[in-house]
Coordinates of C-alpha atoms in Angstrom, one line a residue:
Chain A
X1147 CA -90.5 192.6 -147.0
X1148 CA -87.5 194.3 -145.5
X1149 CA -85.2 191.7 -146.1
X1150 CA -86.2 191.9 -149.8
X1151 CA -85.5 195.6 -149.9
X1152 CA -82.5 195.4 -148.5
X1153 CA -81.4 192.6 -150.4
X1154 CA -82.7 194.6 -153.7
X1155 CA -80.7 197.9 -152.8
X1156 CA -77.5 195.6 -151.7
X1157 CA -77.8 193.9 -155.1
X1158 CA -77.9 197.0 -156.8
X1159 CA -75.0 198.8 -155.0
X1160 CA -73.1 195.5 -155.6
X1161 CA -74.1 195.7 -159.7
X1162 CA -73.2 199.7 -159.8
X1163 CA -69.3 198.5 -158.8
X1164 CA -69.6 195.9 -161.7
X1165 CA -71.0 198.2 -163.7
X1166 CA -68.7 201.1 -163.1
X1167 CA -65.4 198.3 -163.8
X1168 CA -67.2 196.5 -166.6
X1169 CA -68.3 199.9 -168.8
X1170 CA -64.6 200.5 -168.7
X1171 CA -63.2 197.1 -170.0
X1172 CA -66.1 197.0 -172.2
X1173 CA -65.2 200.4 -173.9
X1174 CA -61.4 198.9 -173.9
X1175 CA -62.5 195.6 -175.6
X1176 CA -64.7 197.1 -178.2
X1177 CA -62.1 199.5 -179.7
X1178 CA -58.8 197.8 -179.1
X1179 CA -59.5 194.2 -179.1
X1180 CA -57.5 194.0 -175.6
X1181 CA -58.5 192.3 -172.7
X1182 CA -57.3 194.6 -169.6
X1183 CA -56.0 192.4 -167.2
X1184 CA -54.5 195.3 -165.9
X1185 CA -57.8 197.2 -165.0
X1186 CA -58.8 195.3 -161.3
X1187 CA -54.8 197.3 -160.8
X1188 CA -56.4 200.2 -161.9
X1189 CA -59.1 199.7 -159.5
X1190 CA -56.6 198.9 -156.4
X1191 CA -54.9 201.8 -157.4
X1192 CA -57.7 204.0 -157.7
X1193 CA -58.5 202.7 -153.9
X1194 CA -55.6 202.8 -152.5
X1195 CA -55.1 206.8 -153.4
X1196 CA -58.8 207.6 -152.1
X1197 CA -58.1 205.6 -148.8
X1198 CA -54.4 207.7 -148.6
X1199 CA -56.5 210.9 -149.1
X1200 CA -59.2 210.1 -146.7
X1201 CA -57.0 208.9 -143.8
X1202 CA -55.0 212.0 -144.1
X1203 CA -57.8 214.2 -143.4
X1204 CA -59.1 215.1 -146.9
X1205 CA -63.0 214.7 -146.7
X1206 CA -64.9 212.2 -148.6
X1207 CA -65.6 213.6 -151.9
X1208 CA -62.2 215.4 -152.3
X1209 CA -60.3 212.2 -151.1
X1210 CA -63.0 210.2 -154.0
X1211 CA -62.0 213.1 -156.6
X1212 CA -58.1 212.5 -155.7
X1213 CA -58.0 209.1 -156.3
X1214 CA -59.8 209.2 -159.1
X1215 CA -57.5 211.3 -160.7
X1216 CA -54.6 209.3 -159.7
X1217 CA -56.4 206.0 -161.6
X1218 CA -56.9 208.2 -164.3
X1219 CA -53.1 209.1 -164.5
X1220 CA -52.0 205.6 -164.1
X1221 CA -54.2 204.2 -166.9
X1222 CA -52.8 207.3 -169.8
X1223 CA -49.6 206.4 -168.5
X1224 CA -50.5 202.3 -168.7
X1225 CA -51.4 203.2 -172.4
X1226 CA -48.7 205.6 -173.7
X1227 CA -46.1 203.6 -171.7
X1228 CA -46.8 200.0 -172.2
X1229 CA -49.8 199.6 -174.6
X1230 CA -49.2 202.1 -177.7
X1231 CA -45.3 200.6 -178.3
X1232 CA -47.3 197.2 -178.7
X1233 CA -50.6 198.7 -181.4
X1234 CA -49.2 196.1 -183.9
X1235 CA -49.3 192.7 -181.4
X1236 CA -52.0 192.7 -179.9
X1237 CA -51.3 189.2 -178.5
X1238 CA -48.5 191.1 -176.6
X1239 CA -50.9 194.1 -175.7
X1240 CA -52.9 191.7 -173.4
X1241 CA -49.8 189.7 -172.0
X1242 CA -48.6 193.3 -170.9
X1243 CA -51.7 193.9 -169.0
X1244 CA -51.4 190.6 -167.2
X1245 CA -47.6 191.5 -166.1
X1246 CA -48.9 194.7 -164.6
X1247 CA -52.3 193.5 -163.2
X1248 CA -49.7 190.6 -161.4
X1249 CA -47.1 193.5 -160.4
X1250 CA -48.8 196.5 -159.2
X1251 CA -51.2 194.6 -156.4
X1252 CA -47.9 192.9 -155.3
X1253 CA -46.4 196.6 -155.1
X1254 CA -49.3 197.5 -153.2
X1255 CA -49.1 195.1 -150.4
X1256 CA -45.1 195.7 -150.4
X1257 CA -46.2 199.4 -149.3
X1258 CA -48.7 198.8 -147.4
X1259 CA -49.0 195.4 -146.1
X1260 CA -50.8 192.4 -147.5
X1261 CA -53.6 192.8 -144.8
X1262 CA -57.3 195.0 -145.6
X1263 CA -56.5 198.7 -143.9
X1264 CA -59.9 199.9 -142.6
X1265 CA -61.6 202.5 -144.4
X1266 CA -62.6 205.9 -142.7
X1267 CA -66.1 206.2 -143.5
X1268 CA -67.6 209.8 -143.1
X1269 CA -70.4 209.8 -140.8
X1270 CA -72.7 211.0 -143.0
X1271 CA -72.5 208.1 -145.3
X1272 CA -72.2 205.2 -142.3
X1273 CA -75.7 205.4 -141.3
X1274 CA -78.9 203.8 -142.4
X1275 CA -82.2 204.9 -143.8
X1276 CA -85.3 203.2 -143.7
X1277 CA -86.9 202.1 -147.2
X1278 CA -90.5 200.3 -147.3
X1279 CA -89.8 199.0 -144.1
X1280 CA -86.1 198.1 -144.0
X1281 CA -83.1 200.0 -142.5
X1282 CA -80.6 200.6 -145.8
X1283 CA -76.9 201.8 -145.5
X1284 CA -76.6 205.0 -146.9
X1285 CA -73.4 204.1 -148.6
X1286 CA -75.5 201.9 -151.1
X1287 CA -77.3 204.7 -152.5
X1288 CA -74.3 206.7 -153.2
X1289 CA -72.7 203.5 -155.8
X1290 CA -75.8 203.3 -157.3
X1291 CA -75.7 207.6 -158.0
X1292 CA -72.1 207.1 -159.1
X1293 CA -73.4 204.7 -161.2
X1294 CA -76.4 206.0 -162.5
X1295 CA -74.4 209.4 -162.9
X1296 CA -71.5 207.4 -164.8
X1297 CA -74.1 205.9 -167.2
X1298 CA -75.7 209.0 -168.1
X1299 CA -72.3 210.5 -168.4
X1300 CA -70.9 207.7 -170.8
X1301 CA -74.0 208.3 -172.9
X1302 CA -74.1 211.5 -173.2
X1303 CA -70.1 211.5 -174.1
X1304 CA -70.9 208.8 -176.8
X1305 CA -73.9 210.1 -178.2
X1306 CA -73.3 213.7 -178.3
X1307 CA -69.5 214.3 -178.9
X1308 CA -67.7 213.8 -181.9
X1309 CA -65.2 211.6 -180.1
X1310 CA -67.6 209.6 -178.9
X1311 CA -69.1 209.1 -182.4
X1312 CA -65.3 208.0 -183.2
X1313 CA -65.4 205.5 -180.3
X1314 CA -68.8 204.4 -181.1
X1315 CA -67.4 203.9 -185.1
X1316 CA -64.4 202.3 -183.9
X1317 CA -66.1 199.3 -182.0
X1318 CA -68.3 199.1 -184.7
X1319 CA -65.5 198.5 -187.5
X1320 CA -62.3 199.7 -186.7
X1321 CA -60.7 199.0 -190.8
X1322 CA -63.7 201.0 -192.2
X1323 CA -63.2 204.2 -189.7
X1324 CA -59.6 204.2 -190.6
X1325 CA -60.2 203.5 -194.3
X1326 CA -62.0 207.0 -193.9
X1327 CA -59.1 208.5 -192.8
X1328 CA -59.6 209.0 -189.0
X1329 CA -57.1 208.0 -186.5
X1330 CA -58.7 205.7 -184.4
X1331 CA -55.7 205.5 -182.2
X1332 CA -56.4 208.9 -180.7
X1333 CA -59.4 207.4 -178.9
X1334 CA -57.6 204.3 -177.9
X1335 CA -55.7 206.7 -174.8
X1336 CA -59.4 208.6 -174.5
X1337 CA -61.2 205.2 -174.0
X1338 CA -58.3 204.1 -171.4
X1339 CA -58.8 207.1 -169.2
X1340 CA -62.4 207.0 -169.0
X1341 CA -62.1 203.4 -168.3
X1342 CA -59.1 203.7 -165.7
X1343 CA -61.3 206.8 -164.2
X1344 CA -64.4 204.3 -164.1
X1345 CA -62.2 201.9 -162.0
X1346 CA -60.7 204.0 -159.9
X1347 CA -64.1 205.3 -159.1
X1348 CA -65.0 202.2 -158.4
X1349 CA -62.4 201.4 -156.1
X1350 CA -62.6 204.6 -153.8
X1351 CA -66.3 203.2 -153.6
X1352 CA -65.2 199.8 -153.0
X1353 CA -63.5 201.0 -149.8
X1354 CA -66.9 202.9 -148.8
X1355 CA -69.0 199.7 -149.4
X1356 CA -67.0 196.7 -147.7
X1357 CA -65.3 199.2 -145.3
X1358 CA -61.8 198.5 -145.9
X1359 CA -59.1 198.2 -149.0
X1360 CA -57.0 195.4 -149.3
X1361 CA -54.8 194.4 -152.8
X1362 CA -56.4 191.5 -154.1
X1363 CA -60.0 193.2 -154.2
X1364 CA -59.1 194.8 -158.0
X1365 CA -59.0 191.4 -159.0
X1366 CA -61.6 189.9 -157.4
X1367 CA -64.1 192.3 -159.1
X1368 CA -62.2 192.2 -161.9
X1369 CA -63.4 188.6 -162.7
X1370 CA -66.9 189.5 -162.2
X1371 CA -66.5 192.6 -164.3
X1372 CA -65.4 190.1 -166.8
X1373 CA -69.0 188.0 -166.2
X1374 CA -70.7 191.3 -166.8
X1375 CA -68.9 192.7 -170.3
X1376 CA -69.2 189.1 -171.6
X1377 CA -72.7 188.8 -170.9
X1378 CA -73.7 192.4 -172.0
X1379 CA -72.0 191.6 -175.3
X1380 CA -68.9 192.9 -175.8
X1381 CA -68.2 196.7 -176.3
X1382 CA -71.7 197.7 -175.5
X1383 CA -72.2 200.3 -172.1
X1384 CA -76.0 199.8 -172.9
X1385 CA -76.0 196.1 -172.6
X1386 CA -73.3 196.3 -169.4
X1387 CA -75.7 198.5 -167.2
X1388 CA -78.3 195.4 -167.9
X1389 CA -75.7 192.7 -167.0
X1390 CA -74.8 194.1 -163.7
X1391 CA -78.3 195.1 -162.4
X1392 CA -79.1 191.0 -163.2
X1393 CA -75.3 189.6 -162.1
X1394 CA -76.0 191.8 -158.9
X1395 CA -79.5 190.7 -158.1
X1396 CA -79.1 186.9 -158.5
X1397 CA -76.1 187.2 -156.7
X1398 CA -77.5 188.8 -153.5
X1399 CA -80.5 186.7 -153.5
X1400 CA -78.8 183.3 -154.2
X1401 CA -76.0 183.6 -151.4
X1402 CA -78.7 184.8 -149.1
X1403 CA -81.6 182.3 -149.7
X1404 CA -79.2 179.4 -150.4
X1405 CA -75.6 178.8 -148.6
X1406 CA -73.2 181.3 -148.9
X1407 CA -70.9 180.9 -152.2
X1408 CA -73.9 179.9 -154.2
X1409 CA -74.6 183.2 -155.5
X1410 CA -70.9 183.6 -157.0
X1411 CA -71.2 180.4 -158.2
X1412 CA -74.8 180.5 -160.1
X1413 CA -73.3 183.7 -161.3
X1414 CA -70.7 181.9 -163.3
X1415 CA -72.6 179.4 -164.3
X1416 CA -75.2 181.9 -165.6
X1417 CA -72.8 183.2 -167.9
X1418 CA -71.3 180.0 -169.1
X1419 CA -75.2 178.7 -170.0
X1420 CA -75.9 182.4 -171.7
X1421 CA -72.5 182.4 -174.0
X1422 CA -73.7 178.5 -175.1
X1423 CA -76.8 179.9 -175.7
X1424 CA -76.5 183.2 -177.2
X1425 CA -72.6 183.4 -177.7
X1426 CA -73.0 187.6 -178.7
X1427 CA -74.4 188.0 -175.5
X1428 CA -77.4 189.6 -174.1
X1429 CA -76.9 192.6 -176.5
X1430 CA -76.5 190.7 -179.5
X1431 CA -73.1 192.4 -179.8
X1432 CA -70.2 190.4 -181.7
X1433 CA -68.3 188.4 -179.1
Chain B
X873 CA -20.0 160.5 -185.6
X874 CA -17.9 162.8 -184.0
X875 CA -17.9 164.2 -180.4
X876 CA -19.9 167.6 -180.5
X877 CA -22.5 165.9 -183.0
X878 CA -23.1 163.1 -180.6
X879 CA -23.9 165.6 -178.0
X880 CA -26.2 167.5 -180.1
X881 CA -28.3 164.7 -180.3
X882 CA -28.2 163.3 -177.4
X883 CA -28.0 166.0 -174.9
X884 CA -31.4 165.4 -173.4
X885 CA -30.6 162.3 -172.1
X886 CA -27.6 163.0 -170.8
X887 CA -29.1 165.7 -168.8
X888 CA -31.8 163.3 -167.9
X889 CA -29.4 160.9 -166.4
X890 CA -27.7 163.8 -164.5
X891 CA -31.4 164.4 -163.1
X892 CA -31.6 160.8 -161.9
X893 CA -28.3 161.1 -159.8
X894 CA -29.0 164.5 -158.3
X895 CA -30.0 163.1 -155.4
X896 CA -26.8 161.5 -154.4
X897 CA -24.9 164.7 -154.8
X898 CA -23.4 166.5 -152.0
X899 CA -22.6 169.8 -154.6
X900 CA -23.3 173.6 -152.8
X901 CA -24.6 175.9 -155.3
X902 CA -24.4 179.0 -152.9
X903 CA -27.7 181.8 -154.3
X904 CA -28.8 179.3 -156.5
X905 CA -30.0 176.9 -153.8
X906 CA -30.0 176.8 -150.0
X907 CA -27.9 174.0 -149.1
X908 CA -26.4 171.1 -151.0
X909 CA -28.4 169.5 -154.2
X910 CA -28.9 166.2 -152.3
X911 CA -30.8 168.3 -148.9
X912 CA -34.3 167.5 -148.7
X913 CA -35.1 171.1 -148.8
X914 CA -33.2 171.6 -152.4
X915 CA -34.8 168.5 -153.4
X916 CA -37.8 169.8 -152.7
X917 CA -37.9 173.0 -154.7
X918 CA -35.8 171.3 -157.7
X919 CA -39.3 168.9 -157.6
X920 CA -41.6 171.8 -157.5
X921 CA -39.5 173.2 -160.5
X922 CA -40.0 170.3 -162.5
X923 CA -43.6 169.7 -161.5
X924 CA -43.8 173.3 -162.7
X925 CA -42.0 172.8 -165.2
X926 CA -43.9 169.9 -166.6
X927 CA -47.2 171.9 -166.4
X928 CA -46.1 174.6 -168.7
X929 CA -45.6 172.5 -171.2
X930 CA -48.5 171.0 -171.1
X931 CA -50.5 174.1 -170.8
X932 CA -48.2 175.2 -173.9
X933 CA -50.0 172.4 -176.0
X934 CA -53.2 174.5 -175.5
X935 CA -51.5 178.1 -175.7
X936 CA -49.4 177.1 -178.2
X937 CA -49.6 174.7 -180.1
X938 CA -53.3 174.9 -180.9
X939 CA -53.8 178.7 -180.1
X940 CA -56.2 178.0 -177.8
X941 CA -56.4 180.9 -174.7
X942 CA -57.9 178.8 -171.8
X943 CA -58.1 180.4 -168.6
X944 CA -59.2 177.6 -166.9
X945 CA -56.3 175.4 -166.6
X946 CA -56.1 175.2 -162.8
X947 CA -59.5 173.6 -162.9
X948 CA -58.1 169.9 -164.1
X949 CA -54.6 170.7 -161.8
X950 CA -57.1 171.3 -158.3
X951 CA -59.4 168.4 -159.7
X952 CA -56.1 165.7 -159.8
X953 CA -55.0 166.9 -156.3
X954 CA -58.4 167.5 -154.7
X955 CA -60.0 164.1 -156.3
X956 CA -57.1 162.2 -155.0
X957 CA -57.4 163.9 -151.3
X958 CA -61.3 163.4 -150.5
X959 CA -60.4 160.1 -151.9
X960 CA -58.0 159.3 -149.2
X961 CA -59.4 161.2 -146.5
X962 CA -63.3 160.7 -147.0
X963 CA -63.3 157.3 -149.1
X964 CA -59.9 156.3 -147.3
X965 CA -58.5 154.7 -150.7
X966 CA -55.7 153.0 -151.1
X967 CA -53.4 155.8 -152.5
X968 CA -52.5 154.3 -156.0
X969 CA -56.3 153.5 -156.5
X970 CA -57.3 157.0 -155.3
X971 CA -54.1 158.5 -157.9
X972 CA -55.8 156.7 -160.4
X973 CA -59.2 157.9 -160.1
X974 CA -58.0 161.3 -159.4
X975 CA -56.2 161.1 -162.6
X976 CA -60.0 159.9 -164.2
X977 CA -61.5 162.6 -162.8
X978 CA -59.1 165.1 -164.1
X979 CA -59.7 163.3 -167.4
X980 CA -63.8 163.3 -167.2
X981 CA -64.0 166.6 -166.4
X982 CA -61.9 168.3 -169.4
X983 CA -63.7 166.0 -171.8
X984 CA -66.9 166.9 -170.1
X985 CA -66.0 170.6 -170.0
X986 CA -64.3 171.1 -172.9
X987 CA -67.1 169.6 -175.4
X988 CA -69.0 172.2 -173.6
X989 CA -66.7 174.9 -173.8
X990 CA -64.7 174.3 -177.4
X991 CA -68.4 175.2 -179.0
X992 CA -67.2 178.6 -178.8
X993 CA -63.7 180.0 -180.4
X994 CA -61.6 183.2 -179.6
X995 CA -62.4 185.0 -176.5
X996 CA -65.8 183.7 -175.8
X997 CA -64.0 180.4 -175.4
X998 CA -61.6 182.2 -172.9
X999 CA -64.6 183.2 -170.9
X1000 CA -66.4 179.9 -170.9
X1001 CA -63.4 178.1 -169.1
X1002 CA -62.4 180.9 -166.9
X1003 CA -66.4 180.4 -165.5
X1004 CA -65.9 177.2 -164.8
X1005 CA -62.5 177.2 -163.2
X1006 CA -64.0 179.8 -160.9
X1007 CA -66.8 177.8 -160.5
X1008 CA -64.5 175.3 -159.2
X1009 CA -62.7 177.4 -157.5
X1010 CA -65.6 179.4 -155.2
X1011 CA -66.9 175.6 -154.4
X1012 CA -63.8 174.5 -153.0
X1013 CA -63.1 178.0 -151.2
X1014 CA -66.7 177.8 -149.8
X1015 CA -66.4 174.4 -149.3
X1016 CA -70.6 173.6 -149.1
X1017 CA -70.0 169.9 -147.5
X1018 CA -67.5 170.6 -145.5
X1019 CA -64.8 168.3 -146.9
X1020 CA -62.0 170.5 -149.1
X1021 CA -60.6 172.2 -146.0
X1022 CA -62.2 175.6 -147.6
X1023 CA -59.7 178.0 -147.1
X1024 CA -57.2 176.0 -145.0
X1025 CA -57.0 173.6 -147.7
X1026 CA -56.8 169.8 -147.2
X1027 CA -53.9 167.7 -145.7
X1028 CA -54.1 164.1 -147.0
X1029 CA -54.0 161.0 -145.5
X1030 CA -52.9 157.3 -145.9
X1031 CA -49.9 158.0 -148.6
X1032 CA -47.4 154.9 -148.6
X1033 CA -44.6 155.5 -145.9
X1034 CA -42.0 155.7 -148.9
X1035 CA -43.5 158.6 -149.8
X1036 CA -44.0 161.1 -147.1
X1037 CA -41.3 162.4 -144.4
X1038 CA -38.1 164.4 -144.7
X1039 CA -35.9 161.3 -145.3
X1040 CA -38.0 160.4 -148.5
X1041 CA -37.6 163.6 -150.4
X1042 CA -35.4 161.8 -153.3
X1043 CA -38.3 159.6 -153.9
X1044 CA -40.8 162.4 -154.2
X1045 CA -38.4 164.1 -156.6
X1046 CA -37.9 160.9 -158.7
X1047 CA -41.5 161.0 -158.9
X1048 CA -41.5 164.7 -160.3
X1049 CA -38.7 164.2 -162.5
X1050 CA -40.7 160.9 -164.1
X1051 CA -44.0 163.0 -164.5
X1052 CA -42.2 165.7 -166.5
X1053 CA -40.6 162.6 -169.1
X1054 CA -44.2 161.4 -169.4
X1055 CA -45.5 165.1 -170.0
X1056 CA -42.5 165.6 -172.4
X1057 CA -42.9 162.4 -174.0
X1058 CA -46.5 162.7 -174.3
X1059 CA -46.4 166.1 -175.9
X1060 CA -43.5 165.3 -178.4
X1061 CA -45.4 162.5 -179.2
X1062 CA -49.1 164.3 -180.3
X1063 CA -47.1 167.6 -181.6
X1064 CA -45.5 164.6 -184.0
X1065 CA -48.7 163.1 -185.2
X1066 CA -51.3 163.5 -187.6
X1067 CA -53.2 164.9 -185.0
X1068 CA -50.3 167.5 -184.4
X1069 CA -50.2 168.7 -187.7
X1070 CA -53.8 169.6 -187.9
X1071 CA -53.3 171.1 -184.5
X1072 CA -50.4 173.5 -186.0
X1073 CA -53.0 174.2 -188.8
X1074 CA -55.5 175.2 -186.7
X1075 CA -53.3 177.7 -185.0
X1076 CA -52.4 179.3 -188.1
X1077 CA -55.7 179.3 -190.0
X1078 CA -58.8 177.8 -188.3
X1079 CA -61.2 178.3 -191.5
X1080 CA -58.6 177.0 -193.7
X1081 CA -58.4 173.7 -191.7
X1082 CA -62.4 173.2 -192.5
X1083 CA -62.0 174.3 -196.0
X1084 CA -59.8 171.2 -196.1
X1085 CA -62.6 168.7 -195.3
X1086 CA -61.3 168.4 -191.1
X1087 CA -63.6 169.3 -188.4
X1088 CA -61.3 171.8 -186.0
X1089 CA -63.8 170.8 -183.2
X1090 CA -62.9 167.1 -182.3
X1091 CA -59.2 167.8 -183.0
X1092 CA -59.5 170.7 -180.5
X1093 CA -61.2 168.6 -178.2
X1094 CA -58.8 166.0 -178.1
X1095 CA -55.8 168.7 -177.1
X1096 CA -57.8 170.0 -174.4
X1097 CA -58.5 166.4 -172.9
X1098 CA -54.8 165.6 -173.3
X1099 CA -53.6 168.5 -171.7
X1100 CA -56.3 168.1 -168.9
X1101 CA -55.5 164.8 -167.8
X1102 CA -51.6 165.8 -168.0
X1103 CA -52.6 168.5 -165.1
X1104 CA -54.4 165.9 -163.3
X1105 CA -51.7 164.1 -163.1
X1106 CA -49.9 167.0 -162.3
X1107 CA -52.2 167.5 -159.3
X1108 CA -51.8 164.2 -158.1
X1109 CA -47.5 164.8 -158.1
X1110 CA -48.3 168.3 -156.5
X1111 CA -50.4 166.2 -153.6
X1112 CA -47.5 163.9 -152.9
X1113 CA -45.2 167.0 -152.9
X1114 CA -46.6 169.4 -150.5
X1115 CA -48.5 166.8 -148.2
X1116 CA -52.4 168.1 -149.2
X1117 CA -54.3 170.3 -151.5
X1118 CA -54.2 174.4 -151.2
X1119 CA -57.2 176.5 -152.6
X1120 CA -54.6 178.5 -154.3
X1121 CA -53.9 176.4 -156.8
X1122 CA -57.6 176.3 -158.0
X1123 CA -57.9 180.5 -158.8
X1124 CA -57.6 182.0 -161.7
X1125 CA -54.0 183.6 -161.0
X1126 CA -52.9 180.2 -160.7
X1127 CA -54.1 180.0 -164.1
X1128 CA -52.5 183.3 -165.3
X1129 CA -49.1 182.1 -163.8
X1130 CA -49.1 179.3 -165.9
X1131 CA -49.6 181.9 -168.5
X1132 CA -46.8 183.9 -167.4
X1133 CA -44.1 180.7 -167.4
X1134 CA -45.1 179.5 -171.2
X1135 CA -44.5 183.1 -172.5
X1136 CA -41.5 184.1 -170.4
X1137 CA -39.5 180.2 -171.2
X1138 CA -40.8 180.5 -175.2
X1139 CA -44.6 179.7 -176.5
X1140 CA -44.7 176.6 -179.0
X1141 CA -41.3 175.7 -178.6
X1142 CA -40.3 172.0 -177.2
X1143 CA -38.0 172.8 -174.6
X1144 CA -39.6 176.6 -173.9
X1145 CA -42.4 176.1 -171.4
X1146 CA -40.0 173.9 -169.0
X1147 CA -37.3 176.4 -169.2
X1148 CA -39.7 178.9 -168.3
X1149 CA -41.7 177.1 -165.8
X1150 CA -38.5 175.8 -163.9
X1151 CA -37.0 179.7 -164.0
X1152 CA -40.3 180.8 -162.6
X1153 CA -40.9 178.8 -159.2
X1154 CA -37.2 178.7 -158.7
X1155 CA -37.3 182.8 -159.0
X1156 CA -41.1 183.0 -156.8
X1157 CA -39.0 180.7 -154.0
X1158 CA -35.2 182.3 -154.2
X1159 CA -36.7 185.8 -154.5
X1160 CA -39.3 185.1 -151.6
X1161 CA -36.2 184.0 -148.7
X1162 CA -34.0 186.3 -150.5
X1163 CA -36.4 189.1 -149.4
X1164 CA -35.9 187.8 -145.6
X1165 CA -32.2 188.1 -146.0
X1166 CA -29.4 190.6 -144.3
X1167 CA -28.9 192.2 -148.3
X1168 CA -32.2 193.5 -148.9
X1169 CA -33.0 194.6 -145.1
X1170 CA -29.7 196.6 -145.4
X1171 CA -30.8 198.8 -148.6
X1172 CA -32.6 202.1 -148.9
X1173 CA -37.1 201.7 -148.5
X1174 CA -37.0 202.6 -151.8
X1175 CA -35.5 199.4 -153.2
X1176 CA -36.3 197.0 -150.5
X1177 CA -39.8 197.4 -150.5
X1178 CA -40.5 196.5 -154.4
X1179 CA -37.7 193.6 -153.8
X1180 CA -39.3 192.1 -150.7
X1181 CA -42.0 191.2 -153.3
X1182 CA -41.5 188.4 -155.5
X1183 CA -44.4 189.0 -157.6
X1184 CA -43.5 192.5 -158.0
X1185 CA -40.0 191.5 -159.7
X1186 CA -41.8 188.8 -161.9
X1187 CA -44.5 190.8 -163.4
X1188 CA -41.9 193.1 -163.8
X1189 CA -39.4 190.7 -166.0
X1190 CA -42.8 189.4 -167.6
X1191 CA -43.6 192.6 -169.1
X1192 CA -40.1 193.2 -170.3
X1193 CA -39.7 189.5 -171.4
X1194 CA -42.4 190.6 -173.7
X1195 CA -41.1 193.6 -174.8
X1196 CA -37.6 193.4 -175.4
X1197 CA -37.7 188.7 -175.8
X1198 CA -40.9 187.9 -177.9
X1199 CA -39.9 184.3 -178.5
X1200 CA -38.9 184.0 -174.8
X1201 CA -35.8 182.4 -173.3
X1202 CA -36.1 179.8 -175.7
X1203 CA -35.5 182.4 -178.6
X1204 CA -32.4 183.8 -177.3
X1205 CA -29.9 181.7 -178.6
X1206 CA -31.2 182.3 -182.0
X1207 CA -31.7 185.8 -182.0
X1208 CA -28.0 185.8 -180.4
X1209 CA -27.0 184.1 -183.7
X1210 CA -29.1 186.4 -185.9
X1211 CA -26.9 189.2 -184.4
X1212 CA -23.9 187.9 -184.5
X1213 CA -24.4 186.6 -188.1
X1214 CA -25.5 190.3 -189.2
X1215 CA -22.7 192.1 -187.0
X1216 CA -20.4 190.0 -189.1
X1217 CA -22.4 190.6 -192.1
X1218 CA -21.7 194.8 -191.6
X1219 CA -17.9 194.1 -190.9

């Protein structure tokens, strides 16, 4: 029983990381039709910024805030500097993000080395607590809490604000929104900022979860971010939330109860099967 | 026919003759290559350049000719490498038999997974191919049966004596060249065949092809299997060149680097992907050795740190190409000509 609880909470923690990556990816794709390959780079930027701040005796919350801010700025710079000039060429937009996704991890490893750096985990988050007989690391709760806060904030933003309304409408039918006289492209920068913030937060929390940061973390998490986005239905934040829980749990349990690596395998096979049976994803949004 | 016209028609044959004779040359190319052209180190690098040029050409069959964005091309390349390697190390087969079976394995895998993933279109297709390739990559790296060597890779055994060792690098170079010629010929022949015309139609407008009464699925599958088989053949050549298989060739980053090569050179053109693959491979190796040299070490750290990472430079170069040269390197002569003509018109 205690193993099941531990695996369950760890799976949810991993799912929380996936959600933070996938929510931004999903909104960006839904609104702009850009598969953002630089999302892993944004995550790595956030991870290294958080690590840098935390090892320069900022407190952990402050370091996380700093990392998220740096990631948000990086995302806005990416959108304004590289994506915006290519608005009429969607394929080139994707290619530009591929280039950034190659260059940024290389730059990070040039500055701080290719090896993993130990993340200074604060004492308050290093311990464990007892839940139904299992001793669960506290950091899993931080991850799940952060993902829930982001989910709630996104829901409120999308459901209750005017900008959120434009984003939702743009995901549904961009041409129609433009025809109504609204400049959807203003929402692009906003969506990139939100996605970058969530990805950078995921980076900082990944440092906490894995206990270290390294330049390739971003692209490794990005693959599962893609899996979650596609399973949840492109452009749907709620679908991504459901899919990340499924993916995180399946991965943890399969990895534990069979050979290591089979969990990762079963997740990608699950994606392939789901796409072939229901091409539109879990929520039935257009793929 | 006068000489320039002859040259315009037959220059590929001329280049091929030069390439065949390269191992006999002792010409040094300082800056471009470390040693003289005929030295084993230079031949090895040239052979790698040719293999990746050919791989990019095969990948462009999907990307540039048929308009299919596959993120799983690494899988078929790795299938050729690993299937051949495993048949050599585990079953102890004769190399040529193992190579033939390895090629067949890649072809069968491409046919099977292609027939499944082509039921999706657009981004769904890209994601399914990514998922399959990722599954293959995980299998190789986690190594459940203890045969692939996991993250260490696989060292091939039982290779023919004439294809092993530094003194036989020229043979490997010729094999790489032969692979390139086969790929170029196959792609050129296929693109000019009636099937190739349908591919072009699918790339431009798939719905229209359907309206004409053709089913795009079968044509796309032919492109997918042909590209997969060419990649598997490239995997076998790569196994010979590097003496084994590495798990890096199974990753999605490997497919992305093929994508970069194709776009760098010019997608959908005859020579573009080849040029892109050669340039990328050469730059990656030369920049890595340049990073260790004294020229870079003497620079201030603001310049030295980014310059020490080939992938950083290639990534930045790629972004610049996407912006400034949408047709890739292959589109450069035409752009220059247009500029010269418009300047002439202004004057």
